[in-house]
Amino acid sequence: MLDLESLFKLCYGMSIVSSEKDGRFNGCIVNTVFQLTPEPPMIGVSVNRQCLTHDYIVHSRVFTVSVLSQNTPKSFIGLFGFRSGRDIDKFESVKYRLGRTGVPIVLDNTVAFLEAEVRKDVELNSHTLFIAEVVACETVDYQAEPMTYSYYRDIKQGRTPKTAATYVEKKEQSKLQKRSRTMKKYKCLRCGYVYDPAVGDPDNGVEPGTAFEDLPHGWVCPDCGAGLDEFELIED
């Protein structure tokens, strides 16, 4: 028996991995950064080869890791997790500074950061495991708690992009989703988030039972920040 849900019991941290190529910056959400050795400090990170950040790391051989706090908004995670740097400049409205490697360090919602230089990479089907030496690291906010993948998934009800190493395709609808079939659902064209009126968006003040047409002006996709005009009706 292969119960992939069991893998969710492993502990991961939510981070932004950033890199650069020819003066251009990009970053993506990664939840598989882990320490390998204490001296010298070595870490590993698994990145999907479809991600633009992957190409940047392969080119520059350096990257940064910004460890996200529990208070990080889902829309901020959506910017780096569900948007592509091929379409937008993810750093345009984000506070950051350049590290010693010339790679941006995201400062918004960050508990700590690491800078690393790649020493070896291992191809693993859809992903590459980058093994790197930490050349700089610093705690940014001593009061904030880092966000685990479990917290993001279970407490913040966050979604996982298909490019993530921990993505598991859901084969069945929840009971709540089945009960809401009579209500019209809308899907975000950017990231695939589905607004279900039966569930609403309590984290952003939208009570269960609120129809899509009655969503307040200015409401945006909780996962990627897309506006109401970037949703489409899901036909029965």
Coordinates of C-alpha atoms in Angstrom, one line a residue:
M1 CA 0.0 0.0 0.0
L2 CA 1.3 3.4 -0.9
D3 CA -0.6 6.0 1.2
L4 CA 1.1 9.3 0.0
E5 CA -0.9 11.3 2.6
S6 CA 1.5 9.7 5.1
L7 CA 4.3 11.9 3.7
F8 CA 2.5 14.9 5.2
K9 CA 3.6 13.8 8.6
L10 CA 7.2 14.8 7.7
C11 CA 8.1 18.3 8.9
Y12 CA 8.9 20.9 6.3
G13 CA 9.5 24.7 6.4
M14 CA 7.9 27.2 4.0
S15 CA 10.6 29.3 2.3
I16 CA 11.2 31.5 -0.7
V17 CA 14.2 30.3 -2.8
S18 CA 15.6 33.1 -5.0
S19 CA 18.4 33.3 -7.6
E20 CA 19.6 35.5 -10.4
K21 CA 20.5 35.3 -14.1
D22 CA 22.1 38.1 -16.1
G23 CA 20.9 40.7 -13.6
R24 CA 17.3 39.4 -13.5
F25 CA 15.8 38.0 -10.3
N26 CA 13.3 35.3 -9.6
G27 CA 12.0 33.3 -6.6
C28 CA 9.6 30.5 -5.8
I29 CA 8.0 28.8 -2.8
V30 CA 9.9 25.7 -1.7
N31 CA 9.1 23.5 1.3
T32 CA 12.0 21.1 1.0
V33 CA 15.0 22.9 2.3
F34 CA 17.0 20.9 4.9
Q35 CA 20.4 20.9 6.6
L36 CA 22.8 18.2 5.6
T37 CA 26.0 18.8 7.6
P38 CA 27.2 21.2 10.4
E39 CA 30.8 21.9 9.3
P40 CA 30.9 23.2 6.7
P41 CA 27.2 24.0 6.9
M42 CA 25.6 22.3 3.9
I43 CA 21.9 22.3 2.9
G44 CA 19.8 20.6 0.3
V45 CA 16.9 22.0 -1.7
S46 CA 14.6 20.3 -4.2
V47 CA 13.4 22.5 -7.0
N48 CA 11.1 21.5 -9.9
R49 CA 12.8 21.8 -13.3
Q50 CA 9.8 23.5 -14.8
C51 CA 10.4 26.5 -12.4
L52 CA 12.2 29.6 -13.8
T53 CA 14.1 29.7 -10.5
H54 CA 15.6 26.3 -11.3
D55 CA 17.1 27.7 -14.5
Y56 CA 18.5 30.7 -12.6
I57 CA 20.2 28.4 -10.0
V58 CA 21.7 26.2 -12.7
H59 CA 23.1 29.3 -14.4
S60 CA 24.4 31.3 -11.4
R61 CA 25.1 28.3 -9.0
V62 CA 24.0 30.5 -6.0
F63 CA 20.6 31.0 -4.3
T64 CA 19.1 32.5 -1.1
V65 CA 16.5 31.0 1.2
S66 CA 14.1 33.3 3.0
V67 CA 12.3 31.4 5.8
L68 CA 8.7 32.5 6.0
S69 CA 6.8 33.3 9.3
Q70 CA 3.5 31.9 10.3
N71 CA 1.8 35.3 9.7
T72 CA 2.7 35.3 6.0
P73 CA -0.5 36.1 4.0
K74 CA -1.6 33.5 1.6
S75 CA -1.6 36.1 -1.2
F76 CA 2.1 36.7 -0.6
I77 CA 2.8 33.0 -0.8
G78 CA 0.6 32.9 -3.9
L79 CA 2.8 35.6 -5.6
F80 CA 5.9 33.3 -5.3
G81 CA 4.1 30.0 -5.4
F82 CA 1.4 30.3 -8.1
R83 CA 2.7 33.1 -10.4
S84 CA 5.5 32.7 -12.9
G85 CA 8.5 35.0 -13.2
R86 CA 8.1 34.5 -17.0
D87 CA 5.0 36.7 -16.8
I88 CA 5.7 39.2 -14.0
D89 CA 8.5 40.7 -11.9
K90 CA 7.9 39.1 -8.5
F91 CA 10.3 41.5 -6.8
E92 CA 8.6 44.7 -8.1
S93 CA 6.5 45.3 -4.9
V94 CA 8.6 43.2 -2.4
K95 CA 11.0 44.5 0.1
Y96 CA 14.4 42.8 -0.4
R97 CA 18.2 43.4 -0.4
L98 CA 21.0 41.9 -2.3
G99 CA 23.2 39.5 -0.4
R100 CA 27.0 38.9 -0.8
T101 CA 26.2 36.5 -3.7
G102 CA 24.3 39.2 -5.6
V103 CA 21.0 37.3 -5.1
P104 CA 18.0 39.0 -3.6
I105 CA 17.0 38.2 0.0
V106 CA 13.3 38.6 0.6
L107 CA 12.7 40.6 3.8
D108 CA 8.9 40.8 3.9
N109 CA 7.5 38.1 6.3
T110 CA 10.9 36.6 6.8
V111 CA 12.2 35.0 10.0
A112 CA 15.7 34.2 8.8
F113 CA 17.7 33.9 5.6
L114 CA 20.5 31.8 4.2
E115 CA 22.8 32.4 1.2
A116 CA 24.3 29.3 -0.4
E117 CA 26.7 28.3 -3.2
V118 CA 25.9 25.1 -5.1
R119 CA 28.5 22.4 -4.7
K120 CA 26.6 19.5 -6.4
D121 CA 23.3 18.9 -8.1
V122 CA 21.4 15.6 -8.5
E123 CA 18.6 15.1 -11.1
L124 CA 15.6 13.4 -9.6
N125 CA 13.0 12.9 -12.3
S126 CA 10.9 16.1 -12.2
H127 CA 13.2 17.9 -9.7
T128 CA 16.8 18.7 -9.1
L129 CA 18.4 18.4 -5.7
F130 CA 20.8 21.2 -5.2
I131 CA 23.4 20.5 -2.5
A132 CA 25.0 23.8 -1.4
E133 CA 27.3 25.3 1.2
V134 CA 25.9 28.1 3.4
V135 CA 28.1 31.2 3.0
A136 CA 26.0 33.6 5.0
C137 CA 22.9 33.5 7.3
E138 CA 21.1 35.7 9.7
T139 CA 18.0 35.9 11.8
V140 CA 15.7 38.8 10.8
D141 CA 12.9 38.5 13.3
Y142 CA 13.6 36.7 16.7
Q143 CA 9.9 37.0 17.7
A144 CA 8.3 35.4 14.7
E145 CA 7.6 31.7 14.4
P146 CA 8.6 30.0 11.1
M147 CA 5.8 28.5 9.1
T148 CA 5.8 24.7 8.6
Y149 CA 4.2 23.1 5.6
S150 CA 1.8 21.5 8.0
Y151 CA 0.7 24.8 9.4
Y152 CA 0.3 26.3 5.9
R153 CA -1.8 23.3 4.8
D154 CA -3.9 22.6 7.8
I155 CA -4.2 25.9 9.7
K156 CA -4.1 28.4 6.8
Q157 CA -5.8 26.0 4.4
G158 CA -3.2 26.7 1.8
R159 CA -3.0 24.9 -1.5
T160 CA 0.1 23.2 -3.0
P161 CA 1.1 23.9 -6.6
K162 CA 1.7 20.9 -8.9
T163 CA 5.4 21.8 -9.2
A164 CA 6.0 21.3 -5.5
A165 CA 7.9 18.2 -4.3
T166 CA 5.1 17.5 -1.8
Y167 CA 2.2 17.8 -4.3
V168 CA -0.4 14.9 -4.0
E169 CA -3.3 14.9 -6.4
K170 CA -6.7 14.8 -4.6
K171 CA -8.9 12.1 -6.1
E172 CA -12.0 12.7 -4.0
Q173 CA -14.1 15.8 -3.0
S174 CA -14.6 16.5 0.7
K175 CA -18.1 16.1 2.1
L176 CA -18.4 19.9 2.4
Q177 CA -17.6 20.2 -1.3
K178 CA -20.2 17.6 -2.2
R179 CA -22.9 19.4 -0.2
S180 CA -22.1 22.6 -2.1
R181 CA -22.8 21.3 -5.6
T182 CA -26.0 23.3 -5.8
M183 CA -24.0 26.6 -5.4
K184 CA -22.0 28.1 -8.2
K185 CA -18.3 27.7 -7.9
Y186 CA -15.7 29.9 -9.6
K187 CA -12.1 29.0 -10.5
C188 CA -9.1 31.4 -10.5
L189 CA -7.6 31.5 -14.0
R190 CA -4.1 32.2 -12.5
C191 CA -3.6 29.4 -10.0
G192 CA -6.6 27.1 -10.1
Y193 CA -8.0 28.1 -6.7
V194 CA -11.8 27.3 -6.5
Y195 CA -14.1 29.7 -4.7
D196 CA -16.8 27.6 -3.1
P197 CA -19.7 29.6 -1.7
A198 CA -20.5 26.9 0.9
V199 CA -17.0 27.4 2.3
G200 CA -16.5 31.1 1.7
D201 CA -13.2 32.7 2.7
P202 CA -13.3 33.1 6.5
D203 CA -9.7 34.1 6.7
N204 CA -10.5 37.2 4.7
G205 CA -13.9 38.0 6.2
V206 CA -16.1 36.1 3.7
E207 CA -18.7 34.0 5.6
P208 CA -19.8 30.6 4.3
G209 CA -22.9 30.9 2.1
T210 CA -21.6 34.0 0.3
A211 CA -22.3 33.8 -3.4
F212 CA -19.5 34.8 -5.8
E213 CA -21.6 37.6 -7.1
D214 CA -21.9 39.0 -3.5
L215 CA -18.2 39.0 -2.8
P216 CA -17.0 42.5 -1.6
H217 CA -15.3 44.8 -4.0
G218 CA -11.6 44.4 -3.7
W219 CA -11.7 40.7 -2.7
V220 CA -8.9 38.8 -4.3
C221 CA -7.9 35.2 -4.7
P222 CA -6.4 34.2 -1.3
D223 CA -3.8 32.1 -2.9
C224 CA -2.4 34.3 -5.7
G225 CA -4.0 37.7 -5.3
A226 CA -6.0 37.6 -8.6
G227 CA -9.0 39.9 -8.9
L228 CA -12.6 39.0 -9.4
D229 CA -12.4 39.5 -13.1
E230 CA -9.8 36.7 -13.3
F231 CA -12.3 34.0 -12.2
E232 CA -14.4 31.8 -14.4
L233 CA -17.6 29.9 -13.7
I234 CA -17.2 26.2 -13.2
E235 CA -20.0 24.6 -15.3
D236 CA -21.8 21.6 -13.8

